[in-house]
XYZ file of C-alpha atoms in Angstrom:
576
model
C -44.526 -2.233 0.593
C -41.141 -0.152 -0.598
C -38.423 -2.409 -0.466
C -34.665 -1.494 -1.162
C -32.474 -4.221 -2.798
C -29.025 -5.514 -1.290
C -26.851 -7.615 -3.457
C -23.056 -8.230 -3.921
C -20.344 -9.289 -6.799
C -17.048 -9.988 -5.842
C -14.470 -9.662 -9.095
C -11.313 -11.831 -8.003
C -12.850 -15.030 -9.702
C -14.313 -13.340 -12.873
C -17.615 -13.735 -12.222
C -19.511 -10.883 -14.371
C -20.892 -8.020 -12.507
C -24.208 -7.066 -14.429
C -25.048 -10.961 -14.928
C -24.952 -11.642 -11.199
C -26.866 -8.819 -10.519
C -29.191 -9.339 -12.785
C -30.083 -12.511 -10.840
C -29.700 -11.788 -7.520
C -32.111 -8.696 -8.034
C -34.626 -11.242 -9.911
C -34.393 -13.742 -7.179
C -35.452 -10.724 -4.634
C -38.246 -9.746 -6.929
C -39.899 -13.423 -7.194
C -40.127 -13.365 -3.389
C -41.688 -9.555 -2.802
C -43.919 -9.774 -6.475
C -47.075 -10.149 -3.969
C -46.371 -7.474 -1.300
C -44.626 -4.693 -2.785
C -41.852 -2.939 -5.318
C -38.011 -2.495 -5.661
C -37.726 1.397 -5.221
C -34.075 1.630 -4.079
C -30.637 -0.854 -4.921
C -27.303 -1.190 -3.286
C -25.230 -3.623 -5.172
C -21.335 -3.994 -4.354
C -18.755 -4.865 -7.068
C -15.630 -6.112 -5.880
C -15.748 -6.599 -2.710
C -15.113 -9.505 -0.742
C -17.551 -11.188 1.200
C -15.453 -11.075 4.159
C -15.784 -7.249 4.336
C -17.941 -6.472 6.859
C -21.131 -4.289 5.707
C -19.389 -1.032 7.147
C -16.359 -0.946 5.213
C -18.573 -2.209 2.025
C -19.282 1.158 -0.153
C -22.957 0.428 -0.694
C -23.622 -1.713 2.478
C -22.286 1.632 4.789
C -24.852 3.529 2.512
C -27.675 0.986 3.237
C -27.052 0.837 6.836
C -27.366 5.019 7.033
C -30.424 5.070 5.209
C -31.866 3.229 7.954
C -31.572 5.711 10.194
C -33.272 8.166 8.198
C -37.205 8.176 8.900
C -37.670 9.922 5.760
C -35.757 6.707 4.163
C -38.698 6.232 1.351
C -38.383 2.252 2.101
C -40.073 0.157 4.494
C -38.152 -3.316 3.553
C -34.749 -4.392 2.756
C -34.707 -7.909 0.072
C -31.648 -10.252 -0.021
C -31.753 -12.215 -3.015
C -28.555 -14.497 -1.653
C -27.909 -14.940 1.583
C -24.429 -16.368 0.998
C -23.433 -13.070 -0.725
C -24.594 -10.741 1.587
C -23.284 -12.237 5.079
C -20.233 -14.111 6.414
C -19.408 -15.638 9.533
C -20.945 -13.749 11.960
C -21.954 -10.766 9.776
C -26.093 -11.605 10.063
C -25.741 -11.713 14.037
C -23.711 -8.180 14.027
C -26.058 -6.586 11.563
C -29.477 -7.744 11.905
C -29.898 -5.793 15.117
C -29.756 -2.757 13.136
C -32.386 -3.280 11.337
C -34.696 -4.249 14.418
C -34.204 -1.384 16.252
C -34.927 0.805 13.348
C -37.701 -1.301 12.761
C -36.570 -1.840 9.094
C -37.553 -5.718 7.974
C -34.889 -8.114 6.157
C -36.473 -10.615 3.616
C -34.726 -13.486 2.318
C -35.960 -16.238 0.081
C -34.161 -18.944 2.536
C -36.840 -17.818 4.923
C -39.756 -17.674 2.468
C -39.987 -13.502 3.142
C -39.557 -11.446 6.444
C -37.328 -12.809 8.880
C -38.543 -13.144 12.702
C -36.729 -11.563 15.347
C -37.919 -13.974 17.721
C -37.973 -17.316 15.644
C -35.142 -19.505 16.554
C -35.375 -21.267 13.802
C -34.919 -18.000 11.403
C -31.591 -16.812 13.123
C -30.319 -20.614 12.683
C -30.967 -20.255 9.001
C -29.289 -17.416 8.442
C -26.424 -18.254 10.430
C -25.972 -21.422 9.069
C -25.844 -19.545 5.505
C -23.175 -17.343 7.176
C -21.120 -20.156 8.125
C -21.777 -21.990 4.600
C -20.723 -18.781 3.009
C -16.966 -18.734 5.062
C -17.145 -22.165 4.216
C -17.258 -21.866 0.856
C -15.077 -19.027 0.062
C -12.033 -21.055 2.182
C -12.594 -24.222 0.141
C -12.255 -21.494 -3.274
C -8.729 -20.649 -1.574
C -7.819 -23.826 -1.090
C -8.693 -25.086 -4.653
C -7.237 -21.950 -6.078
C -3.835 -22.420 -4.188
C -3.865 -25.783 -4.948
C -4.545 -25.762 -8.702
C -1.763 -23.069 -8.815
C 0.809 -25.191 -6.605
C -0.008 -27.943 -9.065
C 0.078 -25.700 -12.391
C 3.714 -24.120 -11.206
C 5.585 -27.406 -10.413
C 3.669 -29.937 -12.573
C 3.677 -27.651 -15.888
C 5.779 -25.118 -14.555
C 3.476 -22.201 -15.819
C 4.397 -18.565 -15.190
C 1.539 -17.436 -12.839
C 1.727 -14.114 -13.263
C 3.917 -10.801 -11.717
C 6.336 -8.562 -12.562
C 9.732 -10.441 -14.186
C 12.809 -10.365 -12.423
C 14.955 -8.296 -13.639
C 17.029 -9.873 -16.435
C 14.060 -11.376 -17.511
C 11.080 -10.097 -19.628
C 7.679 -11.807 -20.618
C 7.138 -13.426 -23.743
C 3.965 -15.231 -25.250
C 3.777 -19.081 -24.893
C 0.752 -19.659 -26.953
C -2.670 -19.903 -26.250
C -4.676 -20.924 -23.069
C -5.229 -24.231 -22.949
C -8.444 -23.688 -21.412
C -10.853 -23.054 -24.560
C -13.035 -20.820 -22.973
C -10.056 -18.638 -21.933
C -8.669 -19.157 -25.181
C -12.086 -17.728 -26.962
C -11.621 -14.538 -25.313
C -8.503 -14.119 -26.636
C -5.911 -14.920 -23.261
C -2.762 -17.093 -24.020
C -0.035 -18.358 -21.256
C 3.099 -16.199 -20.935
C 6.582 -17.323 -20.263
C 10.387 -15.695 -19.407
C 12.862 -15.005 -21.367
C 16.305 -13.432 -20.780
C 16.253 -9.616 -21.899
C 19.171 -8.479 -24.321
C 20.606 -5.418 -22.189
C 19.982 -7.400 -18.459
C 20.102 -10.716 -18.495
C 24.206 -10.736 -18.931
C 24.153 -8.260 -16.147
C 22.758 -10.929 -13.519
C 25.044 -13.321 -15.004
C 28.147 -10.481 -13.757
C 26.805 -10.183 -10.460
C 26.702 -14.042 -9.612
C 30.124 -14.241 -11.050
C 32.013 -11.319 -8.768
C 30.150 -12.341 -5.777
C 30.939 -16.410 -5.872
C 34.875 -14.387 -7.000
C 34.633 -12.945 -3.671
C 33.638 -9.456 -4.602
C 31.108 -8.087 -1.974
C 27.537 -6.828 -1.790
C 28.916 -3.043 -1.830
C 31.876 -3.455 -4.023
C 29.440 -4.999 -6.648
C 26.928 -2.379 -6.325
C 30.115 0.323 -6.792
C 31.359 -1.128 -10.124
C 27.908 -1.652 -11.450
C 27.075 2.163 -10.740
C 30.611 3.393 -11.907
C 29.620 1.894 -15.455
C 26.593 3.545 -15.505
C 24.238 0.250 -15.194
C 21.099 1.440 -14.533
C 19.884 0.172 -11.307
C 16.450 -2.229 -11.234
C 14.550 0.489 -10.294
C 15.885 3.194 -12.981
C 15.800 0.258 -15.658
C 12.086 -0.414 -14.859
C 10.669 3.301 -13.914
C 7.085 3.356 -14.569
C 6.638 0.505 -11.649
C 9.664 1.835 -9.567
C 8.065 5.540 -8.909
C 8.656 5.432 -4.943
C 12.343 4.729 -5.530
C 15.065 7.283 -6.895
C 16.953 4.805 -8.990
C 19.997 7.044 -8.588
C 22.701 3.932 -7.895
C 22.408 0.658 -6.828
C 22.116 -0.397 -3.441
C 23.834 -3.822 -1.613
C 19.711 -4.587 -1.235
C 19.153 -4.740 -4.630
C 22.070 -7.013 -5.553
C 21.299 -9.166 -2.203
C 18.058 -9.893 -3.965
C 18.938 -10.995 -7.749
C 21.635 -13.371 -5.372
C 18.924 -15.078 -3.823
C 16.216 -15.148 -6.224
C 15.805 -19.023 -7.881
C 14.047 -18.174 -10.982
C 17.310 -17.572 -12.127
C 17.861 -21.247 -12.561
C 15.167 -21.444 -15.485
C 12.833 -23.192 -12.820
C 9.342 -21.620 -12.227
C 8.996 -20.597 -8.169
C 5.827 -19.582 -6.267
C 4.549 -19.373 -2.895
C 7.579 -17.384 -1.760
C 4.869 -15.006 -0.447
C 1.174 -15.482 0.826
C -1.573 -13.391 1.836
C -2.175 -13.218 5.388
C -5.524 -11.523 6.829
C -4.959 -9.675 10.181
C -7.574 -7.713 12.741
C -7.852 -4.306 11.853
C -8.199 -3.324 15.563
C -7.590 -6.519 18.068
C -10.232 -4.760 20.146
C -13.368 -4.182 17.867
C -13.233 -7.649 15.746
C -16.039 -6.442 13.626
C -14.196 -4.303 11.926
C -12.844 -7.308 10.243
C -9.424 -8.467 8.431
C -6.750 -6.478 6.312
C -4.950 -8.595 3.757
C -1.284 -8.751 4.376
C 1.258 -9.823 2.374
C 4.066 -11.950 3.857
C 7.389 -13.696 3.027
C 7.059 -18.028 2.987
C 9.923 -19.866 4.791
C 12.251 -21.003 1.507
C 11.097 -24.791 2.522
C 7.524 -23.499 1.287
C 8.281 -22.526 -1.943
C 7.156 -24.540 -5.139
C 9.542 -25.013 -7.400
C 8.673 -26.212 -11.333
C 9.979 -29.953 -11.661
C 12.120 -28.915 -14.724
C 13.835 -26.449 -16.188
C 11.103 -24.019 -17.880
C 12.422 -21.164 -19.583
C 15.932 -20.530 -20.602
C 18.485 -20.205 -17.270
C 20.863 -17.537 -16.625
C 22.747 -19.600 -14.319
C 23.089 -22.976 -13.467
C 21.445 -24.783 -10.176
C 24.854 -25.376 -9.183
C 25.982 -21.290 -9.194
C 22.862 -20.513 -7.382
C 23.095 -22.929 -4.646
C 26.794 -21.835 -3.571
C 25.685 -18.426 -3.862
C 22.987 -18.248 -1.351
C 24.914 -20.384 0.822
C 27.480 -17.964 0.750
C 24.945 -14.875 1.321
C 23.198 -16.630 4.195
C 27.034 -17.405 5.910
C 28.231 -13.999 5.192
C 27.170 -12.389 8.125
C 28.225 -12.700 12.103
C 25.639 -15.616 14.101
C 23.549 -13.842 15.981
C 21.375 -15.313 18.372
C 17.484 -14.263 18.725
C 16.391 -12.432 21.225
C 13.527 -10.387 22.445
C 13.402 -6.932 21.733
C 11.114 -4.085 23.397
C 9.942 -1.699 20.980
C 9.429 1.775 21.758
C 7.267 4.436 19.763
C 9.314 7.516 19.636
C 8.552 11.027 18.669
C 10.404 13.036 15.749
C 9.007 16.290 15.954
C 10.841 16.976 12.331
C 9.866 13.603 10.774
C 10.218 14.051 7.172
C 10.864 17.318 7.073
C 14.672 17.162 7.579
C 16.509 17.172 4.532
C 20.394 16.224 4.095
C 21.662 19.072 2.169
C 24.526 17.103 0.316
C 22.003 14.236 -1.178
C 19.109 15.917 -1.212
C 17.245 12.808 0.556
C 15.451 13.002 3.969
C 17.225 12.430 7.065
C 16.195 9.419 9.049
C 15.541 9.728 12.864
C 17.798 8.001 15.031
C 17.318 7.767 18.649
C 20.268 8.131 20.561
C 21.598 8.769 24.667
C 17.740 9.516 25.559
C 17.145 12.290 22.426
C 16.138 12.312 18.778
C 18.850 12.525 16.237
C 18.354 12.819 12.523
C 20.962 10.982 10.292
C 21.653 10.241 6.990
C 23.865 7.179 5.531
C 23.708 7.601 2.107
C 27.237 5.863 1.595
C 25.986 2.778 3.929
C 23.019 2.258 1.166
C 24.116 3.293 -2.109
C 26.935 3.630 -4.278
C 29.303 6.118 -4.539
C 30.314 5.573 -8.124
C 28.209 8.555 -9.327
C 31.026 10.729 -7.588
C 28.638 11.686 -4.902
C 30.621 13.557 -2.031
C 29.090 12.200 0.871
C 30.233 12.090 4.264
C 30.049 9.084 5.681
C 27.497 9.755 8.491
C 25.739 13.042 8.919
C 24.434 13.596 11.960
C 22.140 16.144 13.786
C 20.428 16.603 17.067
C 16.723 17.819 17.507
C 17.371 19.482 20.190
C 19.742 21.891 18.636
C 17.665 23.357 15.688
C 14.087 23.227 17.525
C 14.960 26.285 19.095
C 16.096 28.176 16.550
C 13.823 26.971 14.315
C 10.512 28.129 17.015
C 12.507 31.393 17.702
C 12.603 31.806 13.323
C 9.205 31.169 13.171
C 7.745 34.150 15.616
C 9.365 36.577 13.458
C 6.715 35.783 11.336
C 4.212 37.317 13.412
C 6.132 40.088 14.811
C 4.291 43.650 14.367
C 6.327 44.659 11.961
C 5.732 41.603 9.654
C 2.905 40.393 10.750
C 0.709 42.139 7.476
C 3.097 40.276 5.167
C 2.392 36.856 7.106
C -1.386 37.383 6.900
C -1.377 38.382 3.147
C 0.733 35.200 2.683
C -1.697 33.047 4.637
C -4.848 34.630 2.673
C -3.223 33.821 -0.956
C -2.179 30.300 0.133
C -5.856 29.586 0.159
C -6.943 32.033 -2.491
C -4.652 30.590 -4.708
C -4.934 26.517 -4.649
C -5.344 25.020 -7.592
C -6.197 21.701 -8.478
C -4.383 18.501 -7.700
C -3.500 17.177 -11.892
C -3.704 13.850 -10.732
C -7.226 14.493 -8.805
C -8.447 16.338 -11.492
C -7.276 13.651 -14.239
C -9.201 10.951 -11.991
C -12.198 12.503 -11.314
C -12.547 13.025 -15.334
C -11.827 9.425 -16.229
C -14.640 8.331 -13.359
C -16.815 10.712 -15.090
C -15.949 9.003 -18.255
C -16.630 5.222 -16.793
C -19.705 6.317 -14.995
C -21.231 7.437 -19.025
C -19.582 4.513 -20.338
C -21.387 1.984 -17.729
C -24.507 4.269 -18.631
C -24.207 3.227 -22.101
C -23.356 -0.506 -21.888
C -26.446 -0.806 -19.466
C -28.724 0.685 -22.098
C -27.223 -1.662 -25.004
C -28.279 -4.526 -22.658
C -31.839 -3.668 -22.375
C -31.521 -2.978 -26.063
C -30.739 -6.556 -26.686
C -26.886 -6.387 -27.062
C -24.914 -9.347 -26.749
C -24.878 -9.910 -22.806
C -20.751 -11.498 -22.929
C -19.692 -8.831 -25.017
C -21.391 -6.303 -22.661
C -20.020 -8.063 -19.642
C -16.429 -8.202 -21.043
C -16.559 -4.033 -21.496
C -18.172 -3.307 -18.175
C -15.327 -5.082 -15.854
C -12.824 -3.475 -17.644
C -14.823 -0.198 -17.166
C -14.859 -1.221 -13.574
C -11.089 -1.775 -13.496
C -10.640 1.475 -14.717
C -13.323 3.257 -12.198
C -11.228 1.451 -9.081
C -8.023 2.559 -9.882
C -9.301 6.193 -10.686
C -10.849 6.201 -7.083
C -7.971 5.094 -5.538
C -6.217 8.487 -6.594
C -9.231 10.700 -5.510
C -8.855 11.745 -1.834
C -11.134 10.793 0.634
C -11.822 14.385 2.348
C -11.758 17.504 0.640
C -8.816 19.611 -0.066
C -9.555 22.656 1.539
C -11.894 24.179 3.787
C -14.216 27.482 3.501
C -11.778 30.049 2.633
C -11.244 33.195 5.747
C -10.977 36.556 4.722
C -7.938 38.664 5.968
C -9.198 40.156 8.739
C -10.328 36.580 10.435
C -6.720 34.986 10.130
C -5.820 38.637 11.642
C -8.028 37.318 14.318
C -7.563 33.781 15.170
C -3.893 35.074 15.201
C -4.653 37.087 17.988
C -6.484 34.447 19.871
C -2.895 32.700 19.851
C -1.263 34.994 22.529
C 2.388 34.499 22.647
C 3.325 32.617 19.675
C 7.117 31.618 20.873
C 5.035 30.241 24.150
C 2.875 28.324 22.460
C 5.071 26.535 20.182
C 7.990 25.948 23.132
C 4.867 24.648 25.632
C 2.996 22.741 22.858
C 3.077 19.187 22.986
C 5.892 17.567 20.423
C 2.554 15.561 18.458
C 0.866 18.514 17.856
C 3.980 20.739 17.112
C 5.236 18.589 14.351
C 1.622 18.461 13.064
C 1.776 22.549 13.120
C 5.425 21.984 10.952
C 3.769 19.808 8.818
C 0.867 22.355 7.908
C 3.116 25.042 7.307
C 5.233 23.309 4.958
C 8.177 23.487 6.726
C 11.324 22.481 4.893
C 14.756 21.599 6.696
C 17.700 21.206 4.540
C 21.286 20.455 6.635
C 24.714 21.778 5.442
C 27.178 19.684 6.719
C 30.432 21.392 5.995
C 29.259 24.823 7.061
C 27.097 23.438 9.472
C 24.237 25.401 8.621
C 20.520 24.483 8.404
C 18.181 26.580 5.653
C 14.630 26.920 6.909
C 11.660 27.437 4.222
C 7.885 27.758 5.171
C 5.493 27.030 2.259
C 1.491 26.520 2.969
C 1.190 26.034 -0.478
C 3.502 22.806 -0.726
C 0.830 21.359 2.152
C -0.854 18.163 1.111
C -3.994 19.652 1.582
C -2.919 22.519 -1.134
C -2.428 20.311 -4.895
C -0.383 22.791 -6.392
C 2.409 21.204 -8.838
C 5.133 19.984 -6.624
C 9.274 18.964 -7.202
C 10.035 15.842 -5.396
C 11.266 17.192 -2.612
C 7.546 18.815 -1.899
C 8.148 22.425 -3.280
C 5.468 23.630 -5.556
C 7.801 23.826 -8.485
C 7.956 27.727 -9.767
C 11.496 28.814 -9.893
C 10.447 32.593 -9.765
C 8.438 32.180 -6.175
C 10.116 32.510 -3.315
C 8.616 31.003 -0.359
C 6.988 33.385 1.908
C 9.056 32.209 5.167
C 12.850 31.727 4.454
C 15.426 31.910 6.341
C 19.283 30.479 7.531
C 20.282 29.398 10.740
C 24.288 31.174 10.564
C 27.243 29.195 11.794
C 27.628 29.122 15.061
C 24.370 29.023 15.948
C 24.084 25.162 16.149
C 25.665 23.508 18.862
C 29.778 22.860 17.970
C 29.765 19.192 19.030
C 27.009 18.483 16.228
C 28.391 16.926 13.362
């Protein structure tokens, strides 16, 4: 018989790939010896039991093989039970292989299992229910041993430092094993240029100063803001001033005191779809009531205030604002057809939809979040209503495909596919999984050659590491489909009809979808109360051309093909 091998690793308790594979795949082996051969293998790395087999990279590609007659396997071998299924997994998957008439062996079962034995499908869902089993009580003792390590020993437990701290070494591990491969324990320590600045904001706030007034000064002296101090892990935040958010959160942080805190968040698994449960869970993170947070029993690196301080300042944060009693709150989905592509044309940042007296709005409150210090002049609210630039904006847009410019729209549509070029960042990642793929290649070799086996396992997970991140930044579907020649866009254009007609009928979902693949770009003036329209394919998603942040492929000397101003007047007078 063919058989193809199933086994699985998870990574988050550093268990070593190749080692565990290794014996999994030997266990298999002892049980088929006498009827047959390994000609196929599907091993997961890093992933958690708990996954079901569809959302499992080499489990989905199991499960498709089966339906292939031409699979070139007659046989699927488990060499652990425990590994492969959880909970309910064996009695949601199993199925599949009867009615493609593929067998499942397992050593709990001594070889094939029976479809119709009882006593089989107890087995194996017993093993599924020793394998949930099992991976809660490895939570629990995980959670538990790091409750016990932060407020026994106080031990830093990992995480980015707060800012006005940084990490510094505090010897080695004291478990020797750990210690033999070189980790130590790491502790906080107040850093030079930030630490006094924490110090300044506990001192004006308990002085009376507020969240905004304290964000103004600290911007006026040119502090850099957490995010701008700490860039390479701030990427998804301008950094530009400091916001009442940011300062609200140094206030209320207790690490300040010197005392180690953790389990102010926890990891909550939720249904992916409360209507197909075998999808499974999505990890969630979420905030811990303060009366669930562990705090160190002493004082554990060096404070930059004193318990005291702390304590009157978050009772003065959590009093600062009017009571407001609970209440229920229905929440309504509503539709921006120019979600993120509106742009407030004095900062620069998108507008944010606001609905208001039955219609979308788009706003932006730049003085509300940030400070002004960096002599931003910012009106205090802009404000603009939907409903007086789609029109324009749909009107603007069929002069693209007028007769008389309708050559020059065509042309432009044919280069923006002509000319895509490669996303840097794709193109970067799909090199360095290249790279890891050879390197894994090699290591695997130097094992058969007799290499040492810890030394081997230590360079393939960080391989590994590197192979996960790189995937992560490799889209899932391509960039771009088969390319149409000129005289095909000429012809699907046709098939349109009346372009004005289609986009005022079209349904607001799929109109701000059509925005979105055109690269539309919305920038409001509000003193001359003008809006500037640009149409880009090129700055598309789907299109990874180099790009500024605000989505333009950045070339100074390229206009974009559709551009265009909405004049004065032409927006309705009451907008402000």
């Amino acid at each position: 018989m063919r058989f193809a091998f199933y086994g699985r690793v998870s990574t988050e308790d550093q268990q070593d790939p190749e080692a565990s594979r290794n014996w999994q795949k030997a266990r298999a082996h002892t049980l088929i010896e006498a009827h047959g051969d390994i000609v196929a293998e599907h091993f997961d790395i890093g992933q958690s039991r708990s996954i079901p087999w569809k959302r499992r990279p080499e489990a989905n590609t199991l499960l498709n093989a089966l339906k292939d007659p031409d699979r070139g396997f007659d046989a699927v071998v488990i060499g652990e039970p425990q590994r492969a299924f959880y909970g309910n997994q064996y009695g949601l998957t199993f199925p599949v292989f009867v009615h493609y008439g593929v067998q499942l062996w397992v050593p709990e079962v001594g070889g094939q299992i029976d479809p119709e034995s009882e006593a089989h499908d107890l087995v194996m869902s017993v093993f599924g229910g020793m394998s949930k089993g099992e991976r809660n009580r490895i939570k629990i003792r995980v959670r538990s041993a790091m409750a016990a390590q932060a407020k026994v020993e106080g031990r830093f437990l990992g995480g980015r430092p707060p800012y006005g701290y940084r990490i510094a070494d505090a010897g080695p591990h004291p478990n020797p094993a750990k210690a033999a491969d070189g980790k130590r324990l790491h502790t906080l320590e107040p850093h030079p240029d930030t630490a006094p600045i924490v110090q300044r904001i506990f001192t004006e706030y308990l002085d009376g100063r507020g969240l905004f007034a304290i964000a103004e000064t600290l911007t006026q002296d040119g502090i850099k803001s957490p995010s701008a101090h700490d860039r390479p892990r701030n990427q998804h935040r301008s950094g530009i001033a400091w916001s009442k958010g940011a300062v609200r959160t140094i206030l209320s942080n207790p690490r300040y005191t010197g005392r180690q805190v953790w389990n102010k968040q926890r990891k909550d698994e939720v249904l992916l779809d409360v209507d197909d449960v075998a999808l499974g869970h999505a990890t969630k993170m979420r905030w811990n009531d303060s009366g669930s947070w562990v705090w160190s029993a002493s004082v554990v690196h060096e404070p930059l205030i004193d318990t005291d301080t702390f304590e009157r300042a978050r009772t003065t944060l959590a009093s600062g604002g009017r009571t407001r009693k609970t209440r229920e709150r229905n929440r309504v989905r509503r539709t921006y057809v120019l979600r993120s592509l509106m742009y407030c044309g004095v900062c620069n940042r998108r507008m944010q939809g606001q609905w208001n007296h039955d219609a979308p709005y788009y706003r932006c409150r730049f003085p509300n979040e940030y400070a002004l210090a960096n002599k931003v002049d910012h009106p205090r609210n802009v404000y603009l209503a939907e409903h007086d630039v789609l029109p324009i904006v749909d009107h603007w847009l069929t002069t693209l495909f007028t007769p008389g410019r309708l050559d020059t729209t065509v042309r432009a549509l044919y280069k923006s596919q002509s000319d895509i070029t490669p996303n840097p960042s794709t193109t970067e990642a799909t090199r360095v999984i290249a790279e890891c793929d050879a390197k894994l290649a090699r290591y695997r070799a130097a094992l058969e050659a007799g290499a040492d086996p810890k030394m081997i396992a230590t360079w393939t997970t960080q391989i590994q590491a590197q192979k996960a991140e790189a995937l992560t930044r490799v889209p899932a579907t391509p960039s771009h489909t088969e390319r149409m020649a000129e005289e095909e866009i000429r012809a699907f254009l046709g098939t349109l009809g009346d372009i004005h007609t289609a986009l005022d009928e079209a349904d607001a979902t799929d109109k701000s979808a059509v925005y979105q693949r055109l690269g539309l770009k919305l920038t409001y003036q509000p003193d001359t109360r003008n809006v500037q329209a640009e149409v880009n394919i090129n700055t598309h998603p789907r299109n990874h051309g180099p790009r500024t942040r605000s989505g333009h492929k950045n070339n100074p000397t390229e206009k974009p093909w559709g551009y265009g101003t909405c004049p004065e007047g032409d927006l309705n007078p009451h907008a402000r």
